[in-house]
Amino acid sequence: MLGLNYTFMSEFILIGFSTFPQHLLPVFFLLFLLMYLFTLLGNLLIMATVWSERSLHTPMYLFLCALSISEILYTFAIIPRMLADLLSRDRSISFMACASQMFFSFTFGFTHSFLLTIMGYDRYVAICHPLRYNVLMSPRGCTCLVVWSWAGGLLIGLLVTSAIFHLTFCGLNEVHHFLCHVPPLLKLACGNNVQGVALGVGIVCITALLGCFLLILLSYAFILAAILRIPSAEGRHKAFSTCASHLIVVVVHYGFASVIYLKPKGLYSEEGNTLMAITYTVLTPFLSPIIFSLRNKELKIAIKKTFLSKLSLQHLSGHGGGGRDMAG
């Protein structure tokens, strides 16, 4: 599909964690496994709550569900393979599997960024144009925004993966990372077009990420101006509280991304680079459902109402059944 070139290499070796002391790898495995499971459960809990609670069937929570799906798929494209490599001595990955991992990680990663941008726009409309909210954020309009986000992620995934895997790879096949990422793969490429491809991929990715970030900043500039015009302190607090969880996730998402992509070359050791990459592949997805669950009052109440009440009812019915058995 992508016109991949198999001329020189049939597989790569991911050596991201091979430079760490062997006794640390099982510790990393357990820690990252627990964080991954928590990420999955947190996002599934958010989706199940929104699905079951009719009061949450609003654009904001539709976007949150789409964000949770993109996060589950993004982590699934990266973390299971990383966990397997932590316990295995054979860290080879086939050419096609490497291309697939890059495609899915870029597709879901950029979909995540586009959805965060749409969520910022949703908060802008809700606070700055509340009377027009139902018109501007109609079910059809919201569905189109989500579809366009996924289409944008898919397009960037295809562009980046096809550009990188059209290159000719020669020499060593060792990728200095725990996933098939652009910079370490470019180091293995040879030919006259490597610099051009690197520049093109960099422009596409930075333009998309910077564009999303600037649109979010613009949304929050208008939101802040509107909040400051609210006369009562209670009204200002209520308006800001609807944005707090999204704003924190945006700061975490772009904060870690900027540390990774804007740091000077050679600033960290190889081990340092690997641990820094963990922040956006494991830590950011881990924090996201926690922030949305704890900072969003409506969602927190709905989770308690939907699941904790069911658990308590099951507990009481269990005790009631035990009492009846004893009476019998």
Tab-separated table of C-alpha atoms in Angstrom, residues 35-295:
chain	number	residue	atom	x	y	z
A	35	MET	CA	0.520	2.300	34.051
A	36	TYR	CA	-0.702	0.817	30.751
A	37	LEU	CA	-3.473	-1.186	32.437
A	38	PHE	CA	-4.522	1.891	34.399
A	39	THR	CA	-4.589	3.916	31.153
A	40	LEU	CA	-6.839	1.317	29.503
A	41	LEU	CA	-9.160	1.005	32.500
A	42	GLY	CA	-9.345	4.789	33.014
A	43	ASN	CA	-10.298	5.475	29.406
A	44	LEU	CA	-12.771	2.558	29.290
A	45	LEU	CA	-14.348	3.851	32.513
A	46	ILE	CA	-14.784	7.324	30.987
A	47	MET	CA	-16.336	5.846	27.816
A	48	ALA	CA	-18.682	3.541	29.767
A	49	THR	CA	-19.784	6.402	32.047
A	50	VAL	CA	-20.534	8.760	29.147
A	51	TRP	CA	-22.364	5.968	27.308
A	52	SER	CA	-24.575	5.018	30.286
A	53	GLU	CA	-25.288	8.507	31.680
A	54	ARG	CA	-27.771	10.425	29.483
A	55	SER	CA	-26.887	13.780	31.066
A	56	LEU	CA	-23.389	13.426	29.540
A	57	HIS	CA	-24.649	12.989	25.968
A	58	THR	CA	-23.274	16.421	25.003
A	59	PRO	CA	-20.597	17.526	22.479
A	60	MET	CA	-17.908	17.955	25.173
A	61	TYR	CA	-18.254	14.335	26.302
A	62	LEU	CA	-18.576	13.023	22.737
A	63	PHE	CA	-15.160	14.587	22.081
A	64	LEU	CA	-13.844	13.150	25.351
A	65	CYS	CA	-14.954	9.643	24.259
A	66	ALA	CA	-13.235	10.099	20.894
A	67	LEU	CA	-10.104	11.266	22.757
A	68	SER	CA	-10.218	8.157	24.980
A	69	ILE	CA	-10.496	5.893	21.902
A	70	SER	CA	-7.513	7.597	20.223
A	71	GLU	CA	-5.507	7.256	23.452
A	72	ILE	CA	-6.290	3.535	23.813
A	73	LEU	CA	-5.279	2.884	20.187
A	74	TYR	CA	-2.139	5.058	20.445
A	75	THR	CA	-0.866	3.213	23.524
A	76	PHE	CA	-1.827	-0.159	21.996
A	77	ALA	CA	0.376	0.635	18.973
A	78	ILE	CA	3.438	1.209	21.183
A	79	ILE	CA	3.326	-0.193	24.717
A	80	PRO	CA	2.628	-3.966	24.258
A	81	ARG	CA	5.630	-4.227	21.931
A	82	MET	CA	7.766	-2.212	24.380
A	83	LEU	CA	6.722	-4.481	27.281
A	84	ALA	CA	7.607	-7.601	25.279
A	85	ASP	CA	11.058	-6.180	24.445
A	86	LEU	CA	11.744	-5.443	28.119
A	87	LEU	CA	11.599	-9.182	28.895
A	88	SER	CA	13.078	-10.514	25.648
A	89	ARG	CA	16.630	-10.745	24.385
A	90	ASP	CA	15.407	-10.792	20.770
A	91	ARG	CA	14.341	-7.202	20.074
A	92	SER	CA	14.108	-7.517	16.297
A	93	ILE	CA	11.091	-6.113	14.448
A	94	SER	CA	10.251	-6.850	10.814
A	95	PHE	CA	10.320	-4.095	8.199
A	96	MET	CA	6.528	-4.220	7.753
A	97	ALA	CA	5.833	-4.315	11.524
A	98	CYS	CA	8.095	-1.278	11.978
A	99	ALA	CA	6.242	0.617	9.223
A	100	SER	CA	2.883	-0.370	10.755
A	101	GLN	CA	3.925	0.813	14.217
A	102	MET	CA	5.047	4.178	12.862
A	103	PHE	CA	1.846	4.576	10.834
A	104	PHE	CA	-0.498	3.798	13.746
A	105	SER	CA	1.458	5.801	16.343
A	106	PHE	CA	1.478	8.904	14.112
A	107	THR	CA	-2.164	8.443	13.059
A	108	PHE	CA	-3.508	8.136	16.610
A	109	GLY	CA	-1.025	10.641	18.063
A	110	PHE	CA	-2.046	13.403	15.653
A	111	THR	CA	-5.730	12.470	15.933
A	112	HIS	CA	-5.283	13.084	19.673
A	113	SER	CA	-3.840	16.567	18.989
A	114	PHE	CA	-6.666	17.463	16.596
A	115	LEU	CA	-9.292	16.303	19.104
A	116	LEU	CA	-7.708	18.424	21.856
A	117	THR	CA	-7.971	21.403	19.479
A	118	ILE	CA	-11.670	20.699	18.812
A	119	MET	CA	-12.295	20.423	22.566
A	120	GLY	CA	-10.754	23.876	22.969
A	121	TYR	CA	-13.083	25.224	20.270
A	122	ASP	CA	-16.050	23.569	22.024
A	123	ARG	CA	-15.197	25.359	25.292
A	124	TYR	CA	-14.773	28.644	23.371
A	125	VAL	CA	-18.269	28.347	21.850
A	126	ALA	CA	-19.821	27.294	25.204
A	127	ILE	CA	-18.381	30.305	27.098
A	128	CYS	CA	-18.173	33.019	24.432
A	129	HIS	CA	-21.324	32.165	22.397
A	130	PRO	CA	-23.628	30.242	24.780
A	131	LEU	CA	-26.848	31.225	22.963
A	132	ARG	CA	-25.536	29.857	19.650
A	133	TYR	CA	-23.967	26.729	21.182
A	134	ASN	CA	-26.692	24.287	20.080
A	135	VAL	CA	-26.515	25.617	16.517
A	136	LEU	CA	-22.714	25.747	16.200
A	137	MET	CA	-22.182	22.415	17.998
A	138	SER	CA	-25.052	20.438	16.470
A	139	PRO	CA	-24.801	16.606	16.480
A	140	ARG	CA	-24.017	16.615	12.761
A	141	GLY	CA	-21.387	19.348	13.162
A	142	CYS	CA	-19.726	17.513	16.084
A	143	THR	CA	-19.656	14.239	14.149
A	144	CYS	CA	-17.999	16.034	11.196
A	145	LEU	CA	-15.348	17.555	13.493
A	146	VAL	CA	-14.509	14.121	14.956
A	147	VAL	CA	-14.389	12.524	11.482
A	148	TRP	CA	-12.109	15.309	10.207
A	149	SER	CA	-9.807	14.796	13.205
A	150	TRP	CA	-9.450	11.092	12.436
A	151	ALA	CA	-9.007	11.828	8.705
A	152	GLY	CA	-6.276	14.379	9.514
A	153	GLY	CA	-4.456	11.895	11.734
A	154	LEU	CA	-4.737	9.215	9.050
A	155	LEU	CA	-3.361	11.575	6.387
A	156	ILE	CA	-0.327	12.553	8.483
A	157	GLY	CA	0.291	8.895	9.401
A	158	LEU	CA	0.284	7.961	5.701
A	159	LEU	CA	2.472	10.900	4.635
A	160	VAL	CA	5.136	10.361	7.308
A	161	THR	CA	5.268	6.555	7.017
A	162	SER	CA	5.366	6.498	3.214
A	163	ALA	CA	8.072	9.197	3.159
A	164	ILE	CA	10.306	7.390	5.677
A	165	PHE	CA	9.876	3.886	4.260
A	166	HIS	CA	10.511	4.996	0.682
A	167	LEU	CA	14.075	5.697	1.809
A	168	THR	CA	16.845	3.158	1.293
A	169	PHE	CA	18.217	1.707	4.542
A	170	CYS	CA	21.732	0.342	4.589
A	171	GLY	CA	24.510	-0.474	7.040
A	172	LEU	CA	23.557	-1.214	10.653
A	173	ASN	CA	19.913	-2.051	11.394
A	174	GLU	CA	19.993	-0.964	15.057
A	175	VAL	CA	17.300	1.583	15.944
A	176	HIS	CA	18.322	3.612	19.027
A	177	HIS	CA	14.804	3.726	20.417
A	178	PHE	CA	12.144	1.375	21.837
A	179	LEU	CA	9.768	2.105	18.910
A	180	CYS	CA	10.043	2.822	15.208
A	181	HIS	CA	10.384	6.598	15.387
A	182	VAL	CA	11.458	9.037	12.666
A	183	PRO	CA	14.811	10.468	13.954
A	184	PRO	CA	16.551	7.117	14.712
A	185	LEU	CA	15.329	5.623	11.416
A	186	LEU	CA	16.620	8.618	9.451
A	187	LYS	CA	20.082	7.904	10.899
A	188	LEU	CA	19.976	4.460	9.246
A	189	ALA	CA	18.906	5.795	5.839
A	190	CYS	CA	21.320	6.495	3.022
A	191	GLY	CA	20.986	8.314	-0.287
A	192	ASN	CA	20.770	11.851	-1.593
A	193	ASN	CA	17.139	12.398	-0.600
A	194	VAL	CA	17.473	11.775	3.180
A	195	GLN	CA	17.863	15.474	4.080
A	196	GLY	CA	14.903	16.428	1.897
A	197	VAL	CA	12.663	13.764	3.450
A	198	ALA	CA	13.751	14.763	6.977
A	199	LEU	CA	12.937	18.414	6.220
A	200	GLY	CA	9.563	17.546	4.650
A	201	VAL	CA	8.493	15.283	7.531
A	202	GLY	CA	9.650	17.897	10.061
A	203	ILE	CA	7.653	20.666	8.341
A	204	VAL	CA	4.466	18.539	8.186
A	205	CYS	CA	4.646	17.466	11.846
A	206	ILE	CA	5.685	20.842	13.297
A	207	THR	CA	3.091	22.718	11.200
A	208	ALA	CA	0.301	20.390	12.376
A	209	LEU	CA	1.322	20.460	16.055
A	210	LEU	CA	2.060	24.197	16.125
A	211	GLY	CA	-1.181	24.928	14.263
A	212	CYS	CA	-3.174	22.937	16.833
A	213	PHE	CA	-1.363	24.620	19.722
A	214	LEU	CA	-1.923	28.138	18.351
A	215	LEU	CA	-5.638	27.449	17.765
A	216	ILE	CA	-5.954	26.223	21.372
A	217	LEU	CA	-4.122	29.348	22.607
A	218	LEU	CA	-6.455	31.534	20.535
A	219	SER	CA	-9.529	29.741	21.945
A	220	TYR	CA	-8.296	30.279	25.515
A	221	ALA	CA	-7.431	33.949	24.852
A	222	PHE	CA	-11.088	34.564	23.938
A	223	ILE	CA	-12.266	32.363	26.844
A	224	LEU	CA	-10.124	34.295	29.350
A	225	ALA	CA	-11.416	37.621	28.030
A	226	ALA	CA	-15.021	36.387	28.352
A	227	ILE	CA	-14.467	35.011	31.888
A	228	LEU	CA	-12.933	38.292	33.074
A	229	ARG	CA	-16.093	40.106	31.932
A	230	ILE	CA	-18.293	37.952	34.210
A	231	PRO	CA	-19.185	40.169	37.206
A	232	SER	CA	-19.459	37.544	39.973
A	233	ALA	CA	-16.532	35.531	41.330
A	234	GLU	CA	-18.768	32.448	41.487
A	235	GLY	CA	-19.677	32.825	37.813
A	236	ARG	CA	-16.016	33.204	36.833
A	237	HIS	CA	-15.082	30.109	38.851
A	238	LYS	CA	-17.916	28.057	37.323
A	239	ALA	CA	-16.952	29.080	33.772
A	240	PHE	CA	-13.258	28.331	34.322
A	241	SER	CA	-13.971	24.962	36.004
A	242	THR	CA	-15.517	23.673	32.746
A	243	CYS	CA	-12.160	24.275	31.007
A	244	ALA	CA	-9.738	23.268	33.778
A	245	SER	CA	-9.335	19.552	32.948
A	246	HIS	CA	-8.873	20.210	29.207
A	247	LEU	CA	-6.374	23.009	29.873
A	248	ILE	CA	-4.273	20.820	32.215
A	249	VAL	CA	-4.207	17.955	29.660
A	250	VAL	CA	-3.135	20.423	26.922
A	251	VAL	CA	-0.310	21.779	29.128
A	252	VAL	CA	0.887	18.222	29.938
A	253	HIS	CA	0.576	17.049	26.302
A	254	TYR	CA	2.414	19.992	24.728
A	255	GLY	CA	4.772	20.449	27.670
A	256	PHE	CA	6.257	16.960	27.317
A	257	ALA	CA	6.189	17.180	23.504
A	258	SER	CA	8.168	20.449	23.547
A	259	VAL	CA	10.780	18.962	25.896
A	260	ILE	CA	11.230	16.037	23.491
A	261	TYR	CA	11.203	17.854	20.154
A	262	LEU	CA	12.691	21.258	21.007
A	263	LYS	CA	15.621	20.145	23.169
A	264	PRO	CA	19.137	20.774	21.768
A	265	LYS	CA	20.817	17.749	20.179
A	266	GLY	CA	23.111	15.797	22.460
A	267	LEU	CA	21.636	17.270	25.635
A	268	TYR	CA	20.791	13.841	27.135
A	269	SER	CA	22.546	10.483	27.118
A	270	GLU	CA	20.979	7.566	25.241
A	271	GLU	CA	19.352	6.367	28.491
A	272	GLY	CA	18.103	9.912	29.133
A	273	ASN	CA	16.546	10.108	25.654
A	274	THR	CA	14.769	6.783	26.221
A	275	LEU	CA	13.352	7.905	29.574
A	276	MET	CA	12.277	11.243	28.082
A	277	ALA	CA	10.420	9.378	25.313
A	278	ILE	CA	8.548	7.446	28.029
A	279	THR	CA	6.883	10.729	29.070
A	280	TYR	CA	4.798	11.049	25.897
A	281	THR	CA	4.295	7.334	25.183
A	282	VAL	CA	3.413	6.107	28.696
A	283	LEU	CA	3.155	8.973	31.212
A	284	THR	CA	0.964	11.453	29.260
A	285	PRO	CA	-1.691	8.828	28.339
A	286	PHE	CA	-1.575	7.605	31.973
A	287	LEU	CA	-2.227	11.101	33.375
A	288	SER	CA	-4.955	12.094	30.916
A	289	PRO	CA	-7.886	9.971	32.272
A	290	ILE	CA	-6.855	10.825	35.857
A	291	ILE	CA	-7.017	14.569	35.111
A	292	PHE	CA	-10.369	14.344	33.304
A	293	SER	CA	-11.881	12.152	36.038
A	294	LEU	CA	-10.678	14.218	39.001
A	295	ARG	CA	-10.916	17.755	37.592
